[in-house]
mmCIF file with all atom_site columns, C-alpha atoms in Angstrom:
data_model
loop_
_atom_site.group_PDB
_atom_site.id
_atom_site.type_symbol
_atom_site.label_atom_id
_atom_site.label_alt_id
_atom_site.label_comp_id
_atom_site.label_asym_id
_atom_site.label_entity_id
_atom_site.label_seq_id
_atom_site.pdbx_PDB_ins_code
_atom_site.Cartn_x
_atom_site.Cartn_y
_atom_site.Cartn_z
_atom_site.occupancy
_atom_site.B_iso_or_equiv
_atom_site.pdbx_formal_charge
_atom_site.auth_seq_id
_atom_site.auth_comp_id
_atom_site.auth_asym_id
_atom_site.auth_atom_id
_atom_site.pdbx_PDB_model_num
ATOM 1   C CA . LEU A 1 1   ? 140.080 71.536 110.613 1.00 86.00 ? 1   LEU A CA 1
ATOM 2   C CA . VAL A 1 2   ? 136.336 71.424 111.309 1.00 89.00 ? 2   VAL A CA 1
ATOM 3   C CA . ASP A 1 3   ? 136.044 75.048 110.183 1.00 88.00 ? 3   ASP A CA 1
ATOM 4   C CA . THR A 1 4   ? 138.412 74.728 107.230 1.00 91.00 ? 4   THR A CA 1
ATOM 5   C CA . ALA A 1 5   ? 136.867 71.539 105.857 1.00 93.00 ? 5   ALA A CA 1
ATOM 6   C CA . GLY A 1 6   ? 133.298 72.527 106.713 1.00 91.00 ? 6   GLY A CA 1
ATOM 7   C CA . PHE A 1 7   ? 132.594 69.344 108.669 1.00 94.00 ? 7   PHE A CA 1
ATOM 8   C CA . ASP A 1 8   ? 129.295 68.939 110.513 1.00 95.00 ? 8   ASP A CA 1
ATOM 9   C CA . GLY A 1 9   ? 131.199 67.784 113.579 1.00 96.00 ? 9   GLY A CA 1
ATOM 10  C CA . VAL A 1 10  ? 133.619 65.282 115.061 1.00 96.00 ? 10  VAL A CA 1
ATOM 11  C CA . HIS A 1 11  ? 133.343 61.568 115.819 1.00 96.00 ? 11  HIS A CA 1
ATOM 12  C CA . LEU A 1 12  ? 135.925 60.081 118.182 1.00 95.00 ? 12  LEU A CA 1
ATOM 13  C CA . ASP A 1 13  ? 136.713 56.396 118.558 1.00 94.00 ? 13  ASP A CA 1
ATOM 14  C CA . VAL A 1 14  ? 139.081 56.405 121.525 1.00 91.00 ? 14  VAL A CA 1
ATOM 15  C CA . GLU A 1 15  ? 139.767 52.923 122.845 1.00 87.00 ? 15  GLU A CA 1
ATOM 16  C CA . THR A 1 16  ? 139.876 51.900 125.576 1.00 86.00 ? 16  THR A CA 1
ATOM 17  C CA . VAL A 1 17  ? 138.244 54.419 127.920 1.00 93.00 ? 17  VAL A CA 1
ATOM 18  C CA . ARG A 1 18  ? 137.524 52.938 131.330 1.00 91.00 ? 18  ARG A CA 1
ATOM 19  C CA . SER A 1 19  ? 134.284 53.760 133.100 1.00 91.00 ? 19  SER A CA 1
ATOM 20  C CA . GLY A 1 20  ? 134.728 56.834 135.276 1.00 93.00 ? 20  GLY A CA 1
ATOM 21  C CA . ASP A 1 21  ? 137.701 58.254 133.346 1.00 96.00 ? 21  ASP A CA 1
ATOM 22  C CA . GLU A 1 22  ? 137.649 61.956 134.267 1.00 97.00 ? 22  GLU A CA 1
ATOM 23  C CA . SER A 1 23  ? 140.288 62.856 131.641 1.00 97.00 ? 23  SER A CA 1
ATOM 24  C CA . TYR A 1 24  ? 137.983 61.628 128.875 1.00 97.00 ? 24  TYR A CA 1
ATOM 25  C CA . LEU A 1 25  ? 135.147 63.787 130.193 1.00 98.00 ? 25  LEU A CA 1
ATOM 26  C CA . LEU A 1 26  ? 137.506 66.771 130.241 1.00 98.00 ? 26  LEU A CA 1
ATOM 27  C CA . LEU A 1 27  ? 138.519 66.011 126.646 1.00 97.00 ? 27  LEU A CA 1
ATOM 28  C CA . MET A 1 28  ? 134.834 66.047 125.623 1.00 97.00 ? 28  MET A CA 1
ATOM 29  C CA . GLU A 1 29  ? 134.398 69.433 127.306 1.00 98.00 ? 29  GLU A CA 1
ATOM 30  C CA . GLU A 1 30  ? 137.489 70.838 125.557 1.00 97.00 ? 30  GLU A CA 1
ATOM 31  C CA . ILE A 1 31  ? 136.344 69.565 122.165 1.00 97.00 ? 31  ILE A CA 1
ATOM 32  C CA . ARG A 1 32  ? 132.860 70.990 122.744 1.00 97.00 ? 32  ARG A CA 1
ATOM 33  C CA . GLY A 1 33  ? 134.466 74.348 123.524 1.00 96.00 ? 33  GLY A CA 1
ATOM 34  C CA . ALA A 1 34  ? 136.488 74.183 120.299 1.00 95.00 ? 34  ALA A CA 1
ATOM 35  C CA . ILE A 1 35  ? 133.709 73.079 117.906 1.00 95.00 ? 35  ILE A CA 1
ATOM 36  C CA . GLY A 1 36  ? 130.774 74.898 119.462 1.00 94.00 ? 36  GLY A CA 1
ATOM 37  C CA . GLU A 1 37  ? 127.353 73.725 118.307 1.00 94.00 ? 37  GLU A CA 1
ATOM 38  C CA . ARG A 1 38  ? 128.669 71.238 115.761 1.00 96.00 ? 38  ARG A CA 1
ATOM 39  C CA . ILE A 1 39  ? 127.986 67.541 116.346 1.00 97.00 ? 39  ILE A CA 1
ATOM 40  C CA . LEU A 1 40  ? 130.183 65.796 118.888 1.00 98.00 ? 40  LEU A CA 1
ATOM 41  C CA . SER A 1 41  ? 129.894 62.034 118.538 1.00 98.00 ? 41  SER A CA 1
ATOM 42  C CA . VAL A 1 42  ? 131.801 59.295 120.373 1.00 98.00 ? 42  VAL A CA 1
ATOM 43  C CA . ALA A 1 43  ? 132.192 55.550 120.140 1.00 96.00 ? 43  ALA A CA 1
ATOM 44  C CA . ALA A 1 44  ? 131.354 53.931 123.462 1.00 96.00 ? 44  ALA A CA 1
ATOM 45  C CA . SER A 1 45  ? 132.157 50.695 125.149 1.00 91.00 ? 45  SER A CA 1
ATOM 46  C CA . TYR A 1 46  ? 129.313 48.314 125.756 1.00 89.00 ? 46  TYR A CA 1
ATOM 47  C CA . TRP A 1 47  ? 127.456 48.533 129.069 1.00 89.00 ? 47  TRP A CA 1
ATOM 48  C CA . LEU A 1 48  ? 128.126 46.410 132.135 1.00 85.00 ? 48  LEU A CA 1
ATOM 49  C CA . PRO A 1 49  ? 126.363 46.685 135.482 1.00 78.00 ? 49  PRO A CA 1
ATOM 50  C CA . GLY A 1 50  ? 128.522 48.530 138.007 1.00 76.00 ? 50  GLY A CA 1
ATOM 51  C CA . VAL A 1 51  ? 128.704 45.547 140.354 1.00 79.00 ? 51  VAL A CA 1
ATOM 52  C CA . VAL A 1 52  ? 130.145 43.337 137.580 1.00 78.00 ? 52  VAL A CA 1
ATOM 53  C CA . ASN A 1 53  ? 132.311 46.054 136.048 1.00 67.00 ? 53  ASN A CA 1
ATOM 54  C CA . GLY A 1 54  ? 133.851 46.783 139.455 1.00 74.00 ? 54  GLY A CA 1
ATOM 55  C CA . LEU A 1 55  ? 135.205 43.268 139.906 1.00 74.00 ? 55  LEU A CA 1
ATOM 56  C CA . PRO A 1 56  ? 139.014 43.339 140.121 1.00 79.00 ? 56  PRO A CA 1
ATOM 57  C CA . VAL A 1 57  ? 139.385 41.206 136.994 1.00 75.00 ? 57  VAL A CA 1
ATOM 58  C CA . LEU A 1 58  ? 137.441 43.797 134.936 1.00 74.00 ? 58  LEU A CA 1
ATOM 59  C CA . ASP A 1 59  ? 138.655 46.943 136.732 1.00 74.00 ? 59  ASP A CA 1
ATOM 60  C CA . ARG A 1 60  ? 135.909 49.176 135.237 1.00 75.00 ? 60  ARG A CA 1
ATOM 61  C CA . PHE A 1 61  ? 137.047 48.205 131.725 1.00 80.00 ? 61  PHE A CA 1
ATOM 62  C CA . LYS A 1 62  ? 133.569 48.780 130.240 1.00 87.00 ? 62  LYS A CA 1
ATOM 63  C CA . TRP A 1 63  ? 131.072 51.591 130.852 1.00 90.00 ? 63  TRP A CA 1
ATOM 64  C CA . ASP A 1 64  ? 128.440 51.500 133.560 1.00 89.00 ? 64  ASP A CA 1
ATOM 65  C CA . GLY A 1 65  ? 125.165 53.432 133.416 1.00 90.00 ? 65  GLY A CA 1
ATOM 66  C CA . GLU A 1 66  ? 126.472 56.392 135.398 1.00 93.00 ? 66  GLU A CA 1
ATOM 67  C CA . TYR A 1 67  ? 129.412 56.900 133.051 1.00 94.00 ? 67  TYR A CA 1
ATOM 68  C CA . TYR A 1 68  ? 127.124 56.660 130.031 1.00 95.00 ? 68  TYR A CA 1
ATOM 69  C CA . ARG A 1 69  ? 125.075 59.495 131.564 1.00 96.00 ? 69  ARG A CA 1
ATOM 70  C CA . GLU A 1 70  ? 128.177 61.600 132.251 1.00 97.00 ? 70  GLU A CA 1
ATOM 71  C CA . VAL A 1 71  ? 129.384 61.229 128.671 1.00 97.00 ? 71  VAL A CA 1
ATOM 72  C CA . ALA A 1 72  ? 125.861 61.935 127.331 1.00 97.00 ? 72  ALA A CA 1
ATOM 73  C CA . GLU A 1 73  ? 125.867 65.292 129.143 1.00 97.00 ? 73  GLU A CA 1
ATOM 74  C CA . ARG A 1 74  ? 128.853 66.332 127.013 1.00 98.00 ? 74  ARG A CA 1
ATOM 75  C CA . VAL A 1 75  ? 128.110 64.922 123.544 1.00 98.00 ? 75  VAL A CA 1
ATOM 76  C CA . ASP A 1 76  ? 125.355 64.852 120.939 1.00 98.00 ? 76  ASP A CA 1
ATOM 77  C CA . GLN A 1 77  ? 125.659 61.260 119.811 1.00 98.00 ? 77  GLN A CA 1
ATOM 78  C CA . ILE A 1 78  ? 126.904 57.972 121.260 1.00 97.00 ? 78  ILE A CA 1
ATOM 79  C CA . VAL A 1 79  ? 127.680 54.985 119.043 1.00 97.00 ? 79  VAL A CA 1
ATOM 80  C CA . THR A 1 80  ? 127.910 51.814 121.111 1.00 96.00 ? 80  THR A CA 1
ATOM 81  C CA . MET A 1 81  ? 130.478 49.171 120.285 1.00 94.00 ? 81  MET A CA 1
ATOM 82  C CA . THR A 1 82  ? 128.109 46.351 121.207 1.00 93.00 ? 82  THR A CA 1
ATOM 83  C CA . TYR A 1 83  ? 130.262 43.584 119.876 1.00 92.00 ? 83  TYR A CA 1
ATOM 84  C CA . ASP A 1 84  ? 133.221 41.554 121.113 1.00 93.00 ? 84  ASP A CA 1
ATOM 85  C CA . SER A 1 85  ? 130.687 40.160 123.563 1.00 92.00 ? 85  SER A CA 1
ATOM 86  C CA . VAL A 1 86  ? 132.294 36.705 124.026 1.00 92.00 ? 86  VAL A CA 1
ATOM 87  C CA . MET A 1 87  ? 128.918 35.167 123.129 1.00 94.00 ? 87  MET A CA 1
ATOM 88  C CA . PRO A 1 88  ? 129.537 31.841 121.351 1.00 96.00 ? 88  PRO A CA 1
ATOM 89  C CA . ILE A 1 89  ? 126.170 31.336 119.611 1.00 97.00 ? 89  ILE A CA 1
ATOM 90  C CA . PRO A 1 90  ? 123.711 33.627 117.798 1.00 97.00 ? 90  PRO A CA 1
ATOM 91  C CA . ALA A 1 91  ? 120.861 33.161 120.306 1.00 97.00 ? 91  ALA A CA 1
ATOM 92  C CA . LEU A 1 92  ? 123.032 34.317 123.202 1.00 96.00 ? 92  LEU A CA 1
ATOM 93  C CA . TYR A 1 93  ? 124.337 37.275 121.211 1.00 96.00 ? 93  TYR A CA 1
ATOM 94  C CA . ARG A 1 94  ? 120.786 38.324 120.286 1.00 96.00 ? 94  ARG A CA 1
ATOM 95  C CA . LEU A 1 95  ? 119.789 38.189 123.960 1.00 95.00 ? 95  LEU A CA 1
ATOM 96  C CA . TRP A 1 96  ? 122.937 40.014 125.020 1.00 93.00 ? 96  TRP A CA 1
ATOM 97  C CA . LEU A 1 97  ? 122.425 42.768 122.410 1.00 96.00 ? 97  LEU A CA 1
ATOM 98  C CA . ARG A 1 98  ? 118.749 43.115 123.331 1.00 95.00 ? 98  ARG A CA 1
ATOM 99  C CA . GLU A 1 99  ? 119.750 43.793 126.926 1.00 93.00 ? 99  GLU A CA 1
ATOM 100 C CA . GLN A 1 100 ? 122.489 46.225 125.844 1.00 94.00 ? 100 GLN A CA 1
ATOM 101 C CA . VAL A 1 101 ? 119.963 48.265 123.863 1.00 95.00 ? 101 VAL A CA 1
ATOM 102 C CA . ARG A 1 102 ? 117.383 48.231 126.654 1.00 93.00 ? 102 ARG A CA 1
ATOM 103 C CA . GLU A 1 103 ? 119.796 49.103 129.448 1.00 92.00 ? 103 GLU A CA 1
ATOM 104 C CA . ILE A 1 104 ? 121.691 51.841 127.628 1.00 95.00 ? 104 ILE A CA 1
ATOM 105 C CA . GLU A 1 105 ? 118.389 53.350 126.435 1.00 93.00 ? 105 GLU A CA 1
ATOM 106 C CA . ARG A 1 106 ? 117.044 53.211 129.989 1.00 92.00 ? 106 ARG A CA 1
ATOM 107 C CA . ARG A 1 107 ? 120.157 54.888 131.397 1.00 92.00 ? 107 ARG A CA 1
ATOM 108 C CA . LEU A 1 108 ? 120.059 57.667 128.801 1.00 94.00 ? 108 LEU A CA 1
ATOM 109 C CA . ALA A 1 109 ? 116.291 58.120 128.470 1.00 91.00 ? 109 ALA A CA 1
ATOM 110 C CA . THR A 1 110 ? 116.290 61.565 130.106 1.00 91.00 ? 110 THR A CA 1
ATOM 111 C CA . SER A 1 111 ? 119.223 62.873 128.053 1.00 94.00 ? 111 SER A CA 1
ATOM 112 C CA . ASN A 1 112 ? 119.187 64.657 124.707 1.00 94.00 ? 112 ASN A CA 1
ATOM 113 C CA . VAL A 1 113 ? 121.809 62.359 123.185 1.00 96.00 ? 113 VAL A CA 1
ATOM 114 C CA . GLU A 1 114 ? 121.203 60.263 120.065 1.00 96.00 ? 114 GLU A CA 1
ATOM 115 C CA . LEU A 1 115 ? 122.123 56.595 120.346 1.00 96.00 ? 115 LEU A CA 1
ATOM 116 C CA . LEU A 1 116 ? 123.351 54.366 117.521 1.00 97.00 ? 116 LEU A CA 1
ATOM 117 C CA . VAL A 1 117 ? 123.890 50.685 118.251 1.00 96.00 ? 117 VAL A CA 1
ATOM 118 C CA . GLY A 1 118 ? 126.940 48.992 116.757 1.00 95.00 ? 118 GLY A CA 1
ATOM 119 C CA . ILE A 1 119 ? 126.300 45.852 114.687 1.00 95.00 ? 119 ILE A CA 1
ATOM 120 C CA . SER A 1 120 ? 129.350 43.814 113.717 1.00 94.00 ? 120 SER A CA 1
ATOM 121 C CA . VAL A 1 121 ? 130.021 42.235 110.342 1.00 96.00 ? 121 VAL A CA 1
ATOM 122 C CA . SER A 1 122 ? 133.671 41.598 111.145 1.00 95.00 ? 122 SER A CA 1
ATOM 123 C CA . ARG A 1 123 ? 135.045 38.234 110.069 1.00 94.00 ? 123 ARG A CA 1
ATOM 124 C CA . GLU A 1 124 ? 137.758 38.311 112.726 1.00 94.00 ? 124 GLU A CA 1
ATOM 125 C CA . ASN A 1 125 ? 137.619 35.296 115.043 1.00 96.00 ? 125 ASN A CA 1
ATOM 126 C CA . THR A 1 126 ? 139.077 36.112 118.468 1.00 96.00 ? 126 THR A CA 1
ATOM 127 C CA . MET A 1 127 ? 138.536 35.126 122.092 1.00 95.00 ? 127 MET A CA 1
ATOM 128 C CA . THR A 1 128 ? 135.891 37.858 122.375 1.00 94.00 ? 128 THR A CA 1
ATOM 129 C CA . HIS A 1 129 ? 134.386 37.891 118.875 1.00 95.00 ? 129 HIS A CA 1
ATOM 130 C CA . HIS A 1 130 ? 132.817 34.914 117.140 1.00 96.00 ? 130 HIS A CA 1
ATOM 131 C CA . PRO A 1 131 ? 131.616 35.896 113.650 1.00 96.00 ? 131 PRO A CA 1
ATOM 132 C CA . TRP A 1 132 ? 129.163 32.991 113.433 1.00 96.00 ? 132 TRP A CA 1
ATOM 133 C CA . ALA A 1 133 ? 127.396 34.500 116.485 1.00 97.00 ? 133 ALA A CA 1
ATOM 134 C CA . GLU A 1 134 ? 128.024 38.231 116.085 1.00 96.00 ? 134 GLU A CA 1
ATOM 135 C CA . ASN A 1 135 ? 126.879 39.125 112.589 1.00 96.00 ? 135 ASN A CA 1
ATOM 136 C CA . MET A 1 136 ? 124.358 41.226 110.705 1.00 96.00 ? 136 MET A CA 1
ATOM 137 C CA . ARG A 1 137 ? 121.477 38.754 111.138 1.00 96.00 ? 137 ARG A CA 1
ATOM 138 C CA . SER A 1 138 ? 121.807 38.136 114.874 1.00 97.00 ? 138 SER A CA 1
ATOM 139 C CA . GLY A 1 139 ? 122.778 41.757 115.532 1.00 96.00 ? 139 GLY A CA 1
ATOM 140 C CA . LEU A 1 140 ? 119.709 43.189 113.832 1.00 96.00 ? 140 LEU A CA 1
ATOM 141 C CA . ALA A 1 141 ? 117.484 40.622 115.565 1.00 95.00 ? 141 ALA A CA 1
ATOM 142 C CA . GLY A 1 142 ? 118.894 41.615 118.963 1.00 95.00 ? 142 GLY A CA 1
ATOM 143 C CA . PHE A 1 143 ? 118.578 45.302 118.129 1.00 95.00 ? 143 PHE A CA 1
ATOM 144 C CA . CYS A 1 144 ? 114.932 44.928 117.085 1.00 92.00 ? 144 CYS A CA 1
ATOM 145 C CA . ALA A 1 145 ? 114.163 42.937 120.233 1.00 93.00 ? 145 ALA A CA 1
ATOM 146 C CA . GLY A 1 146 ? 115.733 45.697 122.321 1.00 93.00 ? 146 GLY A CA 1
ATOM 147 C CA . VAL A 1 147 ? 113.804 48.560 120.755 1.00 90.00 ? 147 VAL A CA 1
ATOM 148 C CA . SER A 1 148 ? 110.178 48.086 121.704 1.00 70.00 ? 148 SER A CA 1
ATOM 149 C CA . SER A 1 149 ? 107.250 49.677 119.912 1.00 54.00 ? 149 SER A CA 1
ATOM 150 C CA . ASP A 1 150 ? 106.341 51.749 122.976 1.00 56.00 ? 150 ASP A CA 1
ATOM 151 C CA . GLN A 1 151 ? 109.828 53.314 122.891 1.00 58.00 ? 151 GLN A CA 1
ATOM 152 C CA . ALA A 1 152 ? 109.187 54.525 119.361 1.00 54.00 ? 152 ALA A CA 1
ATOM 153 C CA . GLU A 1 153 ? 105.960 56.159 120.529 1.00 57.00 ? 153 GLU A CA 1
ATOM 154 C CA . THR A 1 154 ? 107.519 57.803 123.599 1.00 60.00 ? 154 THR A CA 1
ATOM 155 C CA . GLY A 1 155 ? 110.509 59.348 121.845 1.00 68.00 ? 155 GLY A CA 1
ATOM 156 C CA . SER A 1 156 ? 113.337 56.863 122.147 1.00 82.00 ? 156 SER A CA 1
ATOM 157 C CA . ILE A 1 157 ? 116.890 58.176 121.907 1.00 90.00 ? 157 ILE A CA 1
ATOM 158 C CA . VAL A 1 158 ? 117.789 55.146 119.776 1.00 92.00 ? 158 VAL A CA 1
ATOM 159 C CA . ARG A 1 159 ? 118.257 56.439 116.232 1.00 91.00 ? 159 ARG A CA 1
ATOM 160 C CA . GLY A 1 160 ? 119.497 53.323 114.464 1.00 92.00 ? 160 GLY A CA 1
ATOM 161 C CA . VAL A 1 161 ? 122.473 51.076 113.944 1.00 94.00 ? 161 VAL A CA 1
ATOM 162 C CA . ALA A 1 162 ? 126.099 51.582 112.939 1.00 95.00 ? 162 ALA A CA 1
ATOM 163 C CA . VAL A 1 163 ? 127.616 48.764 110.878 1.00 95.00 ? 163 VAL A CA 1
ATOM 164 C CA . TYR A 1 164 ? 131.196 47.857 111.780 1.00 93.00 ? 164 TYR A CA 1
ATOM 165 C CA . ALA A 1 165 ? 133.339 47.084 109.882 1.00 90.00 ? 165 ALA A CA 1
ATOM 166 C CA . SER A 1 166 ? 131.339 47.920 106.761 1.00 89.00 ? 166 SER A CA 1
ATOM 167 C CA . TRP A 1 167 ? 134.334 47.266 104.515 1.00 92.00 ? 167 TRP A CA 1
ATOM 168 C CA . GLU A 1 168 ? 134.164 43.611 105.603 1.00 93.00 ? 168 GLU A CA 1
ATOM 169 C CA . ALA A 1 169 ? 130.471 43.261 104.760 1.00 95.00 ? 169 ALA A CA 1
ATOM 170 C CA . ASP A 1 170 ? 129.728 40.925 101.892 1.00 95.00 ? 170 ASP A CA 1
ATOM 171 C CA . SER A 1 171 ? 126.707 40.475 99.643  1.00 96.00 ? 171 SER A CA 1
ATOM 172 C CA . THR A 1 172 ? 125.058 38.141 102.190 1.00 95.00 ? 172 THR A CA 1
ATOM 173 C CA . ASP A 1 173 ? 125.313 40.839 104.869 1.00 96.00 ? 173 ASP A CA 1
ATOM 174 C CA . TRP A 1 174 ? 123.772 43.439 102.584 1.00 95.00 ? 174 TRP A CA 1
ATOM 175 C CA . ARG A 1 175 ? 120.929 41.082 101.603 1.00 96.00 ? 175 ARG A CA 1
ATOM 176 C CA . VAL A 1 176 ? 120.151 40.641 105.308 1.00 96.00 ? 176 VAL A CA 1
ATOM 177 C CA . TRP A 1 177 ? 120.287 44.433 105.712 1.00 94.00 ? 177 TRP A CA 1
ATOM 178 C CA . GLU A 1 178 ? 117.978 45.024 102.745 1.00 94.00 ? 178 GLU A CA 1
ATOM 179 C CA . SER A 1 179 ? 115.541 42.372 103.968 1.00 93.00 ? 179 SER A CA 1
ATOM 180 C CA . TRP A 1 180 ? 115.468 44.007 107.404 1.00 89.00 ? 180 TRP A CA 1
ATOM 181 C CA . ALA A 1 181 ? 115.065 47.486 105.955 1.00 87.00 ? 181 ALA A CA 1
ATOM 182 C CA . ASP A 1 182 ? 112.215 46.332 103.708 1.00 85.00 ? 182 ASP A CA 1
ATOM 183 C CA . ALA A 1 183 ? 110.453 44.620 106.622 1.00 82.00 ? 183 ALA A CA 1
ATOM 184 C CA . SER A 1 184 ? 110.829 47.636 108.911 1.00 72.00 ? 184 SER A CA 1
ATOM 185 C CA . GLY A 1 185 ? 109.699 50.133 106.276 1.00 65.00 ? 185 GLY A CA 1
ATOM 186 C CA . GLU A 1 186 ? 113.000 52.023 106.391 1.00 60.00 ? 186 GLU A CA 1
#
């Protein structure tokens, strides 16, 4: 299909892949073999420290730094799903997202992978996602706090953000986006 349609590559959003899943790594290797030099991009769980992620209640449900590195060895681009954080207020979500960006960037700094950070505009209210906390404004603020100016000068792997679910974005979201883009010179 990639050849027939002339696609630049493949993006996979396979949920949920537990940290350390060897079958997923094998799948990435098989896809790489099939598509060659075309772009191989994957959606990734948010990061948790190994000691927390290894607790029986979590059972390696999210990705630790080592697994991020293993996936990065096999793909060209990682798009983090840095939402569904359980954070109940914008300030906590901004802090949480800042640390996600910093830690994932730190773990992947020596790789050749491109990193896009997921920003949620979903209106869905669940036990793990609170739209009044996780939204375009607080997401972009957390992202900007996570990407420092010295990273830009030293060749950061962070390439930008990925808006999810863009079909739920409203005019307020896009005004926030445009304001941010104007301020950042993008």
